[in-house]
XYZ file of C-alpha atoms in Angstrom:
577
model
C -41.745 13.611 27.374
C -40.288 11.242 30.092
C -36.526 10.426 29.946
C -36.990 6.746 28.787
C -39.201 8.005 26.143
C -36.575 10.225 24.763
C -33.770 7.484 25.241
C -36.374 5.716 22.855
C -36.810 8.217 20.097
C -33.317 9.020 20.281
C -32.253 5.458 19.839
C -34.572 4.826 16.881
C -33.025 7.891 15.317
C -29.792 6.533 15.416
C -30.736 3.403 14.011
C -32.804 4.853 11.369
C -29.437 7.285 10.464
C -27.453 4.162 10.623
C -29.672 2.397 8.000
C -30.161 5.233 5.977
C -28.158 4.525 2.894
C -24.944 7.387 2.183
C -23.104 8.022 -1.480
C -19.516 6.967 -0.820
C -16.498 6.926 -3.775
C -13.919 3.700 -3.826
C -11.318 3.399 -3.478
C -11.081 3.870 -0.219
C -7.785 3.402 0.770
C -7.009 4.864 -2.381
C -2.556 4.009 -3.924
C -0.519 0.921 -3.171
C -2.969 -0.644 -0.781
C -3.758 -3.989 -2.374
C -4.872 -7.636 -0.137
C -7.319 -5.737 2.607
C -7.815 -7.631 5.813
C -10.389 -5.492 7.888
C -12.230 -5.549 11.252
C -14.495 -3.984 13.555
C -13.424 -3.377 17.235
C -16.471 -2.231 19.475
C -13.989 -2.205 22.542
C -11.771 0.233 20.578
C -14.774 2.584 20.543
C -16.312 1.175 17.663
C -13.670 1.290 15.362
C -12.622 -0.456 12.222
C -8.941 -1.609 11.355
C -7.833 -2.261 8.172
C -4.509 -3.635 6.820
C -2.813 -3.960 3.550
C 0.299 -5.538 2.138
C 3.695 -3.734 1.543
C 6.079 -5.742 -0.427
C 9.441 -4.216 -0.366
C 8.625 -0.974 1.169
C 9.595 0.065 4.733
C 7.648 0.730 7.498
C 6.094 -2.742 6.836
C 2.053 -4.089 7.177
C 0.945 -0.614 7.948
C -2.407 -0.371 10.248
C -5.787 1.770 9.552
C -8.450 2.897 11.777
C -11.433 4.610 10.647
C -15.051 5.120 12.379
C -16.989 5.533 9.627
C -15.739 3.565 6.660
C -14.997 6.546 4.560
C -12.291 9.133 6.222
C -9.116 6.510 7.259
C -6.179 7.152 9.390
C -3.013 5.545 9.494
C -2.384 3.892 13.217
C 0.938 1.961 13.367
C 3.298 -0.070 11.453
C 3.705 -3.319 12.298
C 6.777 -4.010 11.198
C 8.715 -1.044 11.834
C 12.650 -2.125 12.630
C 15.002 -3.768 10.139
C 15.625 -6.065 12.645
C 11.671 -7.747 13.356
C 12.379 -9.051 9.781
C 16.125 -9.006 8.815
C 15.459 -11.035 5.403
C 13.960 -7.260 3.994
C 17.257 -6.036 3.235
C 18.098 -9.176 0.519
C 18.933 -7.882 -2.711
C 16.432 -9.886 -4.921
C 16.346 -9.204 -8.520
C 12.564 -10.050 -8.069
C 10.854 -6.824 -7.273
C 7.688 -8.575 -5.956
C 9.495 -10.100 -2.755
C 8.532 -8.755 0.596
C 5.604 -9.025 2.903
C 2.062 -10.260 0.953
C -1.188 -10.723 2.225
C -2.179 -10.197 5.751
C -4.599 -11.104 8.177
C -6.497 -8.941 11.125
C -8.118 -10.202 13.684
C -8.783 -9.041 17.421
C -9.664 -11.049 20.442
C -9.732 -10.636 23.960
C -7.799 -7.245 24.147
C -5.217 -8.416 21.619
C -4.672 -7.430 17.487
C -3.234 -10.196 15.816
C -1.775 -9.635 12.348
C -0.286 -12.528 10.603
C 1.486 -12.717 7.376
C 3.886 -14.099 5.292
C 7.285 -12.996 4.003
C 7.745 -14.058 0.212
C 10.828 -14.498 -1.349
C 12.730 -16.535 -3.696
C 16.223 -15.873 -2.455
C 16.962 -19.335 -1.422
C 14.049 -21.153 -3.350
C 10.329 -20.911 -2.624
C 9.627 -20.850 1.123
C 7.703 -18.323 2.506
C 8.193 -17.700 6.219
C 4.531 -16.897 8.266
C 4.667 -14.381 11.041
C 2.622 -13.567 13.830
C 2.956 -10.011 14.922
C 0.708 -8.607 18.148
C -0.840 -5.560 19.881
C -2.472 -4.117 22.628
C -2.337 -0.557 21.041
C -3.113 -0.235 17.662
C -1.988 3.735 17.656
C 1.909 2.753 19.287
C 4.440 1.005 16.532
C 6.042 -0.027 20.004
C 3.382 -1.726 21.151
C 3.329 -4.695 17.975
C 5.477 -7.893 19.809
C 7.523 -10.108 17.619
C 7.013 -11.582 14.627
C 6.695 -15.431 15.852
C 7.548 -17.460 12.926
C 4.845 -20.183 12.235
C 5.739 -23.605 10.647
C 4.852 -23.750 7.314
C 5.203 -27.174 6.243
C 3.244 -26.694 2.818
C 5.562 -23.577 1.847
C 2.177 -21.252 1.526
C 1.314 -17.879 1.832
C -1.938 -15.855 2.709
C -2.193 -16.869 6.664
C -5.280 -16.149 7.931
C -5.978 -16.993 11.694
C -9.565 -18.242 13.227
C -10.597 -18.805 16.833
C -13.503 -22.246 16.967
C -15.971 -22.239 19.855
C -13.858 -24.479 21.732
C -10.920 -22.413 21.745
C -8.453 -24.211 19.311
C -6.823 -21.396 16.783
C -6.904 -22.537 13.216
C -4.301 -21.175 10.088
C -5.348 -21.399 6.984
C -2.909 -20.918 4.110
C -2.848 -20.912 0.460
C -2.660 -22.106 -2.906
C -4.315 -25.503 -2.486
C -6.294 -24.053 1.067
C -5.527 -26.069 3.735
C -6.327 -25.228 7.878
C -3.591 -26.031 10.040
C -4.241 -25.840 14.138
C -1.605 -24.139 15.817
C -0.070 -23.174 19.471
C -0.236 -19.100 18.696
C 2.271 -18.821 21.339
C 5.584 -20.961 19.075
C 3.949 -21.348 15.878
C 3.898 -25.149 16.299
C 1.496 -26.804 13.679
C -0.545 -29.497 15.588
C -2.936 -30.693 13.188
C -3.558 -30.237 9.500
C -6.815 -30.479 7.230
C -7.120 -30.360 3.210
C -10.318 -28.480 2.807
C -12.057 -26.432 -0.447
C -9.581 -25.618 -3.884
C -12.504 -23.309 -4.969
C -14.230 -23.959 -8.289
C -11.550 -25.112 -10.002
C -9.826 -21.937 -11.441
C -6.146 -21.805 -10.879
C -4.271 -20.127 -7.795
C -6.842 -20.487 -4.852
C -5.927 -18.022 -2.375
C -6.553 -15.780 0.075
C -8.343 -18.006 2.702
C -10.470 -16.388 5.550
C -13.145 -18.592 7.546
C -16.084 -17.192 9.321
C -18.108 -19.380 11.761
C -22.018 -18.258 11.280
C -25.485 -19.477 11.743
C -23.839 -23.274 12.895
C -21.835 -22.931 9.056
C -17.581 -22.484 9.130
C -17.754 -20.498 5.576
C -14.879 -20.462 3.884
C -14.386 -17.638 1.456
C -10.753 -17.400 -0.761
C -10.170 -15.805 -4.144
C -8.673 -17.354 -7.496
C -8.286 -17.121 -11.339
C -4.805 -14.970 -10.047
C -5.157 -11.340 -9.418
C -5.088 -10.299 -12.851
C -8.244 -9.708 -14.832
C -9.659 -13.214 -14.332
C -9.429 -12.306 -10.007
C -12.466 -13.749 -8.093
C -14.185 -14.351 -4.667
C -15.797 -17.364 -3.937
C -17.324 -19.228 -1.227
C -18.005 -22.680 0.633
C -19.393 -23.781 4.004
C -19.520 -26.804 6.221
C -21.015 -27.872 9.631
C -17.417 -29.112 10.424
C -14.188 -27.314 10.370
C -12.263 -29.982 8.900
C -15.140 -29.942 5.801
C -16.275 -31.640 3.578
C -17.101 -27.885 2.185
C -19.725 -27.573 -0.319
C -19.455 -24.545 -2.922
C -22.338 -21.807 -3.437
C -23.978 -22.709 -6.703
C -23.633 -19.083 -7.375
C -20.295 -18.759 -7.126
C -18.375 -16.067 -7.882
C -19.955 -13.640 -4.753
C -17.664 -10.971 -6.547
C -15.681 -10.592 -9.565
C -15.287 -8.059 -12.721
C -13.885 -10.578 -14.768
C -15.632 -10.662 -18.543
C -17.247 -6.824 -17.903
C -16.048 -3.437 -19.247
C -15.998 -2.226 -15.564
C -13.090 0.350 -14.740
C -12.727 -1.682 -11.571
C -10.868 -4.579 -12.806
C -9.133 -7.522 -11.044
C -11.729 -7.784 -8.244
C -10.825 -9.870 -5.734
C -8.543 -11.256 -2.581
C -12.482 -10.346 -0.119
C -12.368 -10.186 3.512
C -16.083 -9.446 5.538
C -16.784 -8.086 8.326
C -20.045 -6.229 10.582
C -20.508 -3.025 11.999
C -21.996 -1.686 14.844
C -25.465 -1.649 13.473
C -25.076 -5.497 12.391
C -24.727 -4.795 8.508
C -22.438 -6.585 6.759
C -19.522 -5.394 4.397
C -16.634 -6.016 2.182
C -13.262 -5.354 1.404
C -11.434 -6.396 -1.865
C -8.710 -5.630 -3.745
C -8.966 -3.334 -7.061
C -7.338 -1.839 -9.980
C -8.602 0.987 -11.979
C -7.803 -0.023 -15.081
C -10.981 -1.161 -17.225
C -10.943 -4.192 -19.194
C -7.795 -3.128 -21.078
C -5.501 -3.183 -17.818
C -3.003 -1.776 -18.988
C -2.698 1.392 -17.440
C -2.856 1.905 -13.491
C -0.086 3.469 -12.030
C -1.435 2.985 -8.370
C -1.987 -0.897 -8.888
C -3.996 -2.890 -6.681
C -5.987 -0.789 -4.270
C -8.539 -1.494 -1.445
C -12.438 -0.751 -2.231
C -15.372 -1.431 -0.065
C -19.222 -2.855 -1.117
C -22.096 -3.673 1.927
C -23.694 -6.520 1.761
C -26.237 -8.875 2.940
C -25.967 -12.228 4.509
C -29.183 -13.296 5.604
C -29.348 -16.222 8.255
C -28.600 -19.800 7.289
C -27.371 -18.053 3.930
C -25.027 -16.989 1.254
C -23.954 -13.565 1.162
C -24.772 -10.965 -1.796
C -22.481 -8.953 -2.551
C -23.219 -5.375 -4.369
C -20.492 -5.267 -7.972
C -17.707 -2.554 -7.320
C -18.404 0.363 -8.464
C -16.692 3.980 -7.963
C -19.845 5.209 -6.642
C -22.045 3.279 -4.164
C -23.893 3.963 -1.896
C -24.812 1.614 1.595
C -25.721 2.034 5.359
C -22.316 3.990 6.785
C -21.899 4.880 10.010
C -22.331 8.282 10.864
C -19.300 10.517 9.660
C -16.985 10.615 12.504
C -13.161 12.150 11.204
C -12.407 11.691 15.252
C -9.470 8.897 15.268
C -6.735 9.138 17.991
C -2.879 8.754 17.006
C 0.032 11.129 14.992
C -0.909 9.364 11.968
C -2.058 10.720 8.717
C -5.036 10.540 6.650
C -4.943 8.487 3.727
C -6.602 10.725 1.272
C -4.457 14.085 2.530
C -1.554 15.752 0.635
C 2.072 16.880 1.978
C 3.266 20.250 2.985
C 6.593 19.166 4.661
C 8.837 21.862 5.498
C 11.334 19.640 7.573
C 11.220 21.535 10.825
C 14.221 21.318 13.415
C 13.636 19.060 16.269
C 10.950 16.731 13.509
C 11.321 13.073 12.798
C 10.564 11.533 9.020
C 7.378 12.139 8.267
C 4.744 8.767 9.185
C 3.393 8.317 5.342
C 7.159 8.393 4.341
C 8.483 5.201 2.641
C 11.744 3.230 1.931
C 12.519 0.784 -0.384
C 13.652 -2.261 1.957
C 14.373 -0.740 5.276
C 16.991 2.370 5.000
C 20.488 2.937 6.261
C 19.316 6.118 8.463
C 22.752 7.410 8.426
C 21.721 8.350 4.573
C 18.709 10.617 5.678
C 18.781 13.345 8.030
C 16.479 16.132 9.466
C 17.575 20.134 9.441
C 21.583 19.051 9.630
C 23.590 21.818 10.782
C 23.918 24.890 8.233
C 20.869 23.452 6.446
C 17.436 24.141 8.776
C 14.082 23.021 7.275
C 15.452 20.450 4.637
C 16.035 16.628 4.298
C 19.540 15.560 3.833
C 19.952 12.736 1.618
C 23.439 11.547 1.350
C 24.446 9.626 -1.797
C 23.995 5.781 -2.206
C 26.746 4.294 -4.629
C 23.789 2.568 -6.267
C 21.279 4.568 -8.179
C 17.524 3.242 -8.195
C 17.881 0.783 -10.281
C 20.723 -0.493 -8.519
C 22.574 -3.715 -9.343
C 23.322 -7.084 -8.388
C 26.170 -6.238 -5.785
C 24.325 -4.353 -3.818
C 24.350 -4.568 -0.282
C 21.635 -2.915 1.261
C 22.141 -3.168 5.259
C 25.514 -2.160 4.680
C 25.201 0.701 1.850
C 21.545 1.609 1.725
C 19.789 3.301 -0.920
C 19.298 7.268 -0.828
C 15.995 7.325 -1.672
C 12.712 8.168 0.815
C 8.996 8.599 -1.003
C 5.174 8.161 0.028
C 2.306 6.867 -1.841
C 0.559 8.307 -5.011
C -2.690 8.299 -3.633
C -4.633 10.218 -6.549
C -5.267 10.091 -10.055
C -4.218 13.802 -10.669
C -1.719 15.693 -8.578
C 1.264 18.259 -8.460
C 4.041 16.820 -6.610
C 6.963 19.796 -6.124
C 10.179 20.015 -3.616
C 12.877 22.064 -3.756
C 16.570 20.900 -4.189
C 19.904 22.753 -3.418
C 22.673 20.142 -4.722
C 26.437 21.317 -5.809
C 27.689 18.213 -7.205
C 31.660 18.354 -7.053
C 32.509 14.636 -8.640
C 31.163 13.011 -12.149
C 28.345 11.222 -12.404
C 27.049 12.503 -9.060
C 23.205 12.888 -9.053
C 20.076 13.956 -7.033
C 16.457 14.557 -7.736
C 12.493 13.156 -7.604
C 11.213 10.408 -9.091
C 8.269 8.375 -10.131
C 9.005 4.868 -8.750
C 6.872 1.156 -9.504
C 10.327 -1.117 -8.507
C 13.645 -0.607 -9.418
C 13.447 -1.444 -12.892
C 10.537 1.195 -13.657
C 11.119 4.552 -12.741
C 11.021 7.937 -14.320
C 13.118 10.558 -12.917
C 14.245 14.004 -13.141
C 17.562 15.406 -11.988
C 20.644 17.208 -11.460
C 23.869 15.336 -12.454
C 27.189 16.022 -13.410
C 28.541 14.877 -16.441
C 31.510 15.823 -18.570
C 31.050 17.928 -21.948
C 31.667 15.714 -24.764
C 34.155 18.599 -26.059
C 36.028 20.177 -23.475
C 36.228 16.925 -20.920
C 35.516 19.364 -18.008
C 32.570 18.625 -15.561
C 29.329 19.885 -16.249
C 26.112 20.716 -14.337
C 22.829 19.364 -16.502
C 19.380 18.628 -16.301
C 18.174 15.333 -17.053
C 14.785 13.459 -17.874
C 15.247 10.124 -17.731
C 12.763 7.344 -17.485
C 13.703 2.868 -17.181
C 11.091 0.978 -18.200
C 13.577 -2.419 -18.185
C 10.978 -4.369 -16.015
C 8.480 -3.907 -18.750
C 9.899 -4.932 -21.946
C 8.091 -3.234 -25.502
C 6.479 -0.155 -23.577
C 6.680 2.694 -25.526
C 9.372 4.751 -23.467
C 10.097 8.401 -24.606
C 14.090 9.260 -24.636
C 16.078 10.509 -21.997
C 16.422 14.600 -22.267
C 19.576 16.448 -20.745
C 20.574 20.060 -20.820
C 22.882 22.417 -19.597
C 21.903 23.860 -16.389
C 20.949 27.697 -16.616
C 24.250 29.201 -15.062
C 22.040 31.378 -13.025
C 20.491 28.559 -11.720
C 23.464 27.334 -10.501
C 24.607 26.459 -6.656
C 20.735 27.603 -6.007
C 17.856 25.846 -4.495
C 15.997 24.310 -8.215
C 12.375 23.305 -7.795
C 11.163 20.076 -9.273
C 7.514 19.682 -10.139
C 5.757 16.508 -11.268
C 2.069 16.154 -12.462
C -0.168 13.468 -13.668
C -3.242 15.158 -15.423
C -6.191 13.091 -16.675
C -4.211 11.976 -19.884
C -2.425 9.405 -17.346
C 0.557 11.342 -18.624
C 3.502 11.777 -16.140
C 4.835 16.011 -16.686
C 8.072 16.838 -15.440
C 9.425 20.337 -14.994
C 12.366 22.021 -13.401
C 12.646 26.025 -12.101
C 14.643 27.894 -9.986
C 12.619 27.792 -6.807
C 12.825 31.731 -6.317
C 11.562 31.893 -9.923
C 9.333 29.519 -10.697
C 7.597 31.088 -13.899
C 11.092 30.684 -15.496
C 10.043 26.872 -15.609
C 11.547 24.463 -17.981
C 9.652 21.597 -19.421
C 11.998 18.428 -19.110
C 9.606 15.568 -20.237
C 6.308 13.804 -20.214
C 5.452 10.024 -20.180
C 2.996 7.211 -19.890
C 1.722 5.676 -16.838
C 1.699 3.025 -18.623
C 5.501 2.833 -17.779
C 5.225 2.375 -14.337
C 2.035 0.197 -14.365
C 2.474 -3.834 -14.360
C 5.537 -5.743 -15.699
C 8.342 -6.216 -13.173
C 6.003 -4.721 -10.491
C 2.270 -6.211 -11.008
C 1.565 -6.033 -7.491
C 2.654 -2.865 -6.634
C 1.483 0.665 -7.048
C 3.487 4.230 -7.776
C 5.640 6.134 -4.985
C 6.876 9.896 -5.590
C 10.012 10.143 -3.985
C 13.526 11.885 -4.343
C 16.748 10.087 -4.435
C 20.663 11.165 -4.372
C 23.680 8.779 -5.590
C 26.767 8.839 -6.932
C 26.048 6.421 -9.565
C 28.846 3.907 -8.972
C 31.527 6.913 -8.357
C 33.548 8.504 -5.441
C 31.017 11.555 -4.875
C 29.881 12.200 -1.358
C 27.818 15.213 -2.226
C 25.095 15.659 0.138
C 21.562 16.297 -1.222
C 19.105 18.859 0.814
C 15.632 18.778 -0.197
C 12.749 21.232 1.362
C 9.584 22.571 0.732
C 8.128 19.157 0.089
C 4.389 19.873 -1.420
C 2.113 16.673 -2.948
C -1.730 17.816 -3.509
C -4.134 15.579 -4.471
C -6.324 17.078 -7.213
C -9.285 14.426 -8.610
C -10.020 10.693 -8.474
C -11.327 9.118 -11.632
C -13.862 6.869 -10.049
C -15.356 5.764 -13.364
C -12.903 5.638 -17.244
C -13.121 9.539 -18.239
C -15.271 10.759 -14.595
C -12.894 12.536 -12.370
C -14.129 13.990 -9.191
C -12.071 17.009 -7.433
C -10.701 15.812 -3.762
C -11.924 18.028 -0.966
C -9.275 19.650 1.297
C-alpha cells in the first residue's frame, strides 16, 4: 500500500472513531460550576475551554481545558488578585453577590472572558468586565478587567464578532446588543432585540452567526425548576428575531428527571464539525430540594442541520454522543476536576490551585510549613467566625477559613488538627459551607464549665441553617475533650453517604479507631435558601469568635476522596482513581 493510500485509510479511521458514538456520565464539571460558557480552540491544539461562575469565592472565573469533553483540567483563574476587582471584599449580607455569568470567546490569538460583577451594596448596578489572555495555562497572563458601560444595569455579557468586524455585547434581562470599542468599554450603539417566549427573567444571551442567520439563543422561566433554553434568528443583527415554533430546545421543567433546572445553554463545534452543548444543572429531581452541590455544568451533542434549528438530546446522567478520542494530555499545574486531595503541606509549597476563599483572603491568616510546624497549614484566627457579622471588614481582618469544591455525591473528607486554645471562645475546625448563613461544622473550642467557671477544652457539632428558615436542623452537640486527646494532633472526618446525610466524626489522629461520632445532618441544610446559586465547599476555619485569642490553628494531612456520583435518583456509580 502506497503512502497516500494509507494517509487515506488512516484518515477515514479517525473520522469513523470520531463519529462513533461513546457512553459519557454528566455532570461534567461536576460541584459549584453553574452558567458554562465553552469553546473550542483548534490553534490551542484542539482544545476546548470552559468557564463557570464563582460568586463570592476567590480565585475568581476559573478556566477549563479539556481535549476530549470528558477528563477536564483546571487552566487559570482569571481573576486572581484582590485588587483586579476590589468591590469582592464588601461585606454584603446577600450571599449571592460576586461574579455571575460569563462569557468565552477566542479570536485571533486572544481569550476574551467577559462578565459581570453583581451586587447590591449601593443599589442594583452591575459592573461588566472584560478580562484577556494570550495563555490560558498562566493566571499572569489574564490583562485587566476593562469595565464596560452598562447603561441598562444588566448582567450576563456575552461578546460577538459580525463579518464586518464590529464587536457586539449582549446583556440581560430584557436582551438587548450593544456595539462596543473592546479596547474602553465605550457603548456605541444599542439594539432591543428578542425577550424570549414570554416567560419571566430572559437571560443568558449568546448569538451565533450561521448559515446567513444571527441566532440568538438565551434562557428564562429563572433558574429554578421552570429554567429553559430557547432560541430566535434573524438575517440582521439588529432583528426583527423570529422564535423557533418549537421552542424550548432544552428544558426539564414539568418531568420527573433528576436533572432539574436545565438551562443558562451555550454551543459550540468540535474538531470533527459536531455540534454540542453546555447547560447548567442541578441534581435534584422534581422535588429540588436537596442538592448540596447546586447548579453544575452538563454536556448533550447535538445537531444543527444547515439553514436550521438545532436539536438538542434531554439531559440525562448517561448519554452517549460522538467524543473525541480520550486524550487526559492537557498542559498546566492545574488539577483535574473529578480528582481528590492528598495534601500534606510540603515546605517550600504554595496553596494548593483547587483551594478556595470566601471573598479574597488576608494571606497573612494562612501560611505554609511555619517554623516549628513542617507539613501543615497555619490558619491564624479571624475575630469573625463563618457566619460573621455586619461589622466585618474583610480587606482589613479577613476570614480564617480556606476550602475546595465538593465535587461528588459520596466522599470522606479527613485532616488532621493540632490546636491548644489558651483564651475563651477560641475555635478551629472543618466545615461544610453553602454561604455564611448555612454551614455545619465540627470543632475544637474553649468554653468555660458551667460549674467551676474555669476554661474548658470541648468538642462541638454545630450546624446554622439561618439562611434557610423551617429546615429541619438537628441540635448542636458538645463534649468534653478526651484528656488524652488533649494538646495532640485530633483528626476530623466528614462523609456524605447516599442518604444525602452529612456524618461528622472526631479521633485522635494516632488512634483513629477510638473515633467519636459528633453528628449527622441533611443536605438539605446546605442546599438552596440564602445560597440558591451556589454549591457546597469542605473547608476548615479558625477564629476567636469575637474574643482576644490569637491561637494559631495547624492543619495537615488534608485527604478528600471522591467515592460515587449518583447520575440518576437512587443510581450511584463508583469514581475511578
Amino acid at each position: 500500500m502506497n503512502i497516500s493510500k494509507l494517509i487515506c485509510l488512516l484518515s477515514f479511521v479517525i473520522r469513523l472513531s470520531n463519529a462513533a458514538n461513546v457512553t459519557f456520565t454528566n455532570p461534567i464539571l461536576p460541584g459549584f460550576n453553574p452558567d458554562p460558557s465553552c469553546i473550542f480552540v483548534k490553534e490551542w491544539d484542539n482544545t476546548f475551554f470552559c468557564t463557570t461562575s464563582s460568586f463570592l469565592t476567590f480565585p475568581s472565573t476559573p478556566l477549563w481545558a479539556s481535549k476530549d469533553l470528558i477528563h477536564w483540567k483546571h487552566a487559570s483563574y482569571a481573576i486572581n488578585r484582590g485588587d483586579q476587582l476590589p468591590e469582592l471584599y464588601r461585606n454584603s449580607q446577600l450571599q449571592t453577590e460576586g461574579t455571575w455569568a460569563s462569557t468565552l470567546r477566542y479570536r485571533d490569538g486572544t481569550f476574551y472572558l467577559i462578565t459581570s460583577y453583581v451586587s447590591w451594596h449601593d443599589g442594583w448596578g452591575p459592573i461588566i468586565l472584560l478580562l484577556t489572555s494570550t495563555d490560558p495555562y498562566d493566571d499572569a497572563s489574564w490583562t485587566g478587567p476593562i469595565r464596560f458601560e452598562n447603561p441598562e444595569k444588566e448582567i450576563d455579557p456575552d461578546l460577538f464578532w459580525d463579518d464586518d468586524g464590529k464587536v457586539y455585547m449582549g446583556v440581560a434581562r430584557g436582551i438587548f446588543l450593544h456595539q462596543v470599542d473592546l479596547s474602553t468599554g465605550k457603548v456605541l450603539e444599542t439594539f432591543t432585540v428578542w425577550n424570549g417566549t414570554g416567560d419571566r427573567n430572559p437571560e443568558g444571551p449568546h448569538l451565533y452567526n450561521k448559515d446567513g442567520y444571527y441566532y440568538l439563543g438565551i434562557g428564562e422561566g429563572g433558574t429554578e425548576t421552570n429554567h429553559s433554553a430557547v432560541i430566535s434568528r434573524s438575517r440582521s443583527i439588529s432583528g426583527p428575531y423570529e422564535g423557533y415554533e418549537n421552542n424550548p430546545v432544552l428544558t426539564a421543567k414539568d418531568t420527573d428527571a433528576f436533572f432539574q433546572t436545565v438551562g443558562h445553554t451555550d454551543y459550540f463545534q468540535d474538531a470533527a464539525g459536531n455540534w454540542w452543548c453546555v447547560a447548567l444543572a442541578t441534581r435534584s429531581g422534581p422535588d429540588w430540594e436537596i442538592y448540596p452541590m447546586g447548579r453544575e455544568t452538563v454536556l448533550s451533542p447535538m445537531t444543527w442541520d444547515e439553514g436550521g434549528w438545532p436539536i438538542i438530546d434531554p439531559i440525562q446522567g448517561t448519554m452517549s454522543g460522538p467524543l473525541p478520542t480520550e486524550n487526559k494530555y492537557v498542559p498546566g499545574d492545574g488539577f483535574w476536576v473529578h480528582e481528590g486531595d492528598e495534601e500534606d503541606f510540603e515546605p517550600g509549597t504554595q496553596i494548593p490551585r483547587q483551594f478556595l476563599f470566601w471573598r479574597p483572603p488576608k494571606e497573612s491568616l494562612f501560611e505554609i510549613s511555619p517554623a516549628g510546624h513542617p507539613n501543615s497549614l497555619q490558619v491564624l484566627p479571624s475575630r469573625v467566625n463563618l457566619t460573621a457579622d455586619s461589622q466585618f471588614e474583610p480587606l482589613e481582618e479577613g476570614m480564617g477559613f480556606i476550602s475546595r469544591k465538593q465535587s461528588s455525591s459520596v466522599f470522606r473528607f479527613t485532616v488532621d488538627l493540632e490546636f491548644n486554645p489558651k483564651d475563651a471562645d477560641e475555635e478551629a475546625g472543618a466545615t461544610v459551607f453553602l454561604t455564611q448563613y448555612q454551614h455545619i461544622d465540627v470543632s475544637i473550642i474553649n468554653t468555660r464549665s458551667c460549674s467551676s467557671g474555669e476554661l474548658e477544652q470541648r468538642l462541638r457539632f454545630r450546624p446554622e441553617a439561618l439562611g434557610k428558615p423551617g429546615v429541619e436542623v438537628p441540635p448542636t452537640r458538645t463534649i468534653t475533650t478526651p484528656q488524652a486527646w488533649v494538646g495532640k494532633p485530633i483528626r476530623f472526618t466528614i462523609t456524605l453517604d447516599e442518604s444525602q446525610t452529612y456524618n461528622f466524626t472526631v479521633a485522635p489522629a494516632d488512634r483513629p479507631e477510638e473515633e467519636i461520632w459528633m453528628g449527622s445532618a441533611s443536605a438539605d441544610i446546605v442546599s438552596g435558601g440564602s445560597g440558591p446559586f451556589h454549591g457546597t465547599l469542605l473547608g476548615v476555619f479558625a477564629t476567636s469568635n469575637g474574643g482576644t485569642g490569637k491561637t494559631a490553628a495547624y492543619f495537615s494531612r488534608w485527604r478528600y476522596r471522591p467515592l460515587k456520583q449518583e447520575v440518576e435518583a437512587g443510581t450511584f456509580l463508583p469514581i475511578k482513581e
